[in-house]
mmCIF file of C-alpha atoms in Angstrom:
data_model
loop_
_atom_site.group_PDB
_atom_site.id
_atom_site.type_symbol
_atom_site.label_atom_id
_atom_site.label_comp_id
_atom_site.label_asym_id
_atom_site.label_seq_id
_atom_site.Cartn_x
_atom_site.Cartn_y
_atom_site.Cartn_z
ATOM 1 C CA MET A 1 -41.302 -27.972 -27.667
ATOM 2 C CA PRO A 2 -38.157 -28.304 -25.527
ATOM 3 C CA ARG A 3 -38.091 -26.534 -22.238
ATOM 4 C CA GLU A 4 -35.540 -23.747 -21.861
ATOM 5 C CA ARG A 5 -33.098 -24.029 -19.028
ATOM 6 C CA SER A 6 -31.802 -21.027 -17.238
ATOM 7 C CA ILE A 7 -28.103 -20.829 -16.674
ATOM 8 C CA SER A 8 -26.908 -19.213 -13.512
ATOM 9 C CA VAL A 9 -23.414 -17.870 -13.313
ATOM 10 C CA PRO A 10 -22.052 -18.024 -9.784
ATOM 11 C CA THR A 11 -20.456 -14.893 -8.458
ATOM 12 C CA GLN A 12 -16.921 -15.030 -7.209
ATOM 13 C CA LYS A 13 -18.035 -14.902 -3.566
ATOM 14 C CA ARG A 14 -20.424 -17.830 -3.975
ATOM 15 C CA ASP A 15 -17.876 -19.719 -6.004
ATOM 16 C CA VAL A 16 -15.228 -19.553 -3.273
ATOM 17 C CA PRO A 17 -15.844 -20.798 0.285
ATOM 18 C CA LYS A 18 -15.906 -17.962 2.833
ATOM 19 C CA ASN A 19 -12.677 -18.916 4.582
ATOM 20 C CA ASP A 20 -10.847 -19.221 1.275
ATOM 21 C CA HIS A 21 -12.256 -15.880 0.133
ATOM 22 C CA ASP A 22 -11.107 -14.228 3.369
ATOM 23 C CA GLN A 23 -7.643 -15.692 2.867
ATOM 24 C CA TYR A 24 -7.597 -14.415 -0.720
ATOM 25 C CA VAL A 25 -8.589 -10.919 0.443
ATOM 26 C CA ASP A 26 -6.038 -11.026 3.268
ATOM 27 C CA ALA A 27 -3.265 -11.982 0.859
ATOM 28 C CA ALA A 28 -4.178 -9.194 -1.554
ATOM 29 C CA LEU A 29 -4.310 -6.620 1.243
ATOM 30 C CA ALA A 30 -1.020 -7.849 2.686
ATOM 31 C CA GLU A 31 0.653 -7.527 -0.696
ATOM 32 C CA GLU A 32 -0.693 -4.012 -1.182
ATOM 33 C CA ALA A 33 0.524 -3.018 2.287
ATOM 34 C CA ALA A 34 3.947 -4.553 1.592
ATOM 35 C CA VAL A 35 4.304 -2.508 -1.604
ATOM 36 C CA ALA A 36 3.377 0.672 0.280
ATOM 37 C CA ILE A 37 5.909 -0.134 2.995
ATOM 38 C CA GLU A 38 8.621 -0.705 0.377
ATOM 39 C CA GLN A 39 7.833 2.677 -1.180
ATOM 40 C CA LEU A 40 8.119 4.369 2.210
ATOM 41 C CA GLU A 41 11.382 2.520 2.870
ATOM 42 C CA ASP A 42 12.741 3.884 -0.426
ATOM 43 C CA VAL A 43 12.023 7.420 0.786
ATOM 44 C CA VAL A 44 13.775 6.702 4.096
ATOM 45 C CA ILE A 45 16.788 5.334 2.202
ATOM 46 C CA ASP A 46 16.881 8.510 0.085
ATOM 47 C CA VAL A 47 16.941 10.620 3.260
ATOM 48 C CA GLN A 48 19.655 8.444 4.814
ATOM 49 C CA GLN A 49 21.793 8.676 1.676
ATOM 50 C CA THR A 50 21.388 12.445 1.568
ATOM 51 C CA LEU A 51 22.480 12.722 5.187
ATOM 52 C CA ALA A 52 25.406 10.344 4.653
ATOM 53 C CA GLU A 53 26.651 12.330 1.649
ATOM 54 C CA ARG A 54 26.702 15.610 3.569
ATOM 55 C CA PRO A 55 30.091 16.521 5.022
ATOM 56 C CA PRO A 56 30.176 16.939 8.817
ATOM 57 C CA GLN A 57 30.904 20.663 8.494
ATOM 58 C CA ALA A 58 27.951 21.239 6.139
ATOM 59 C CA ASP A 59 25.499 23.993 6.917
ATOM 60 C CA PRO A 60 22.624 22.468 8.917
ATOM 61 C CA GLY A 61 20.147 24.727 7.123
ATOM 62 C CA GLU A 62 21.164 23.322 3.742
ATOM 63 C CA THR A 63 20.934 19.767 5.057
ATOM 64 C CA VAL A 64 17.431 20.387 6.385
ATOM 65 C CA SER A 65 16.491 21.963 3.057
ATOM 66 C CA GLU A 66 17.721 18.936 1.095
ATOM 67 C CA VAL A 67 15.893 16.508 3.378
ATOM 68 C CA ALA A 68 12.740 18.645 3.155
ATOM 69 C CA LYS A 69 12.864 18.386 -0.652
ATOM 70 C CA ILE A 70 12.868 14.591 -0.370
ATOM 71 C CA VAL A 71 10.118 14.526 2.246
ATOM 72 C CA ASP A 72 7.959 16.849 0.121
ATOM 73 C CA SER A 73 8.668 15.016 -3.143
ATOM 74 C CA PRO A 74 6.019 13.424 -5.370
ATOM 75 C CA LYS A 75 7.660 10.048 -4.669
ATOM 76 C CA GLN A 76 7.092 10.479 -0.936
ATOM 77 C CA ARG A 77 3.521 11.717 -1.374
ATOM 78 C CA ALA A 78 2.726 8.726 -3.585
ATOM 79 C CA ALA A 79 4.220 6.338 -1.029
ATOM 80 C CA GLN A 80 2.296 7.963 1.801
ATOM 81 C CA GLY A 81 -0.944 7.854 -0.205
ATOM 82 C CA ALA A 82 -0.437 4.172 -0.987
ATOM 83 C CA ALA A 83 0.133 3.435 2.696
ATOM 84 C CA VAL A 84 -2.982 5.350 3.748
ATOM 85 C CA ARG A 85 -5.107 3.549 1.140
ATOM 86 C CA ALA A 86 -3.752 0.148 2.194
ATOM 87 C CA VAL A 87 -4.537 0.832 5.849
ATOM 88 C CA ALA A 88 -8.051 2.039 4.975
ATOM 89 C CA LYS A 89 -8.747 -1.116 2.946
ATOM 90 C CA ILE A 90 -7.497 -3.327 5.773
ATOM 91 C CA GLU A 91 -9.714 -1.473 8.260
ATOM 92 C CA ARG A 92 -12.773 -1.845 5.990
ATOM 93 C CA ALA A 93 -12.132 -5.560 5.497
ATOM 94 C CA THR A 94 -11.760 -6.018 9.245
ATOM 95 C CA ARG A 95 -15.026 -4.181 9.975
ATOM 96 C CA LYS A 96 -16.930 -6.257 7.389
ATOM 97 C CA ARG A 97 -15.932 -9.480 9.125
ATOM 98 C CA ARG A 98 -17.230 -8.449 12.528
#
């Protein structure tokens, strides 16, 4: 009767040398952070465009109100959330390596 052989499937961490795995994680985290930064930059551009479109004699209260709408928009909240998550992931990865 032939002997059965067990097949082991290596996990991703064992399959990739530690330094390479760290570089892979770093690249993924850097890309996620870059996307979050781009989203925040889009919000800043929206604010700058709103301010540039306002005539100099415009009511300051209306200008503040328009900027507040942008700052409190779902787009801004999503960008801020993405940035916070990216920073948290980077901090966790850094702590794990210590």
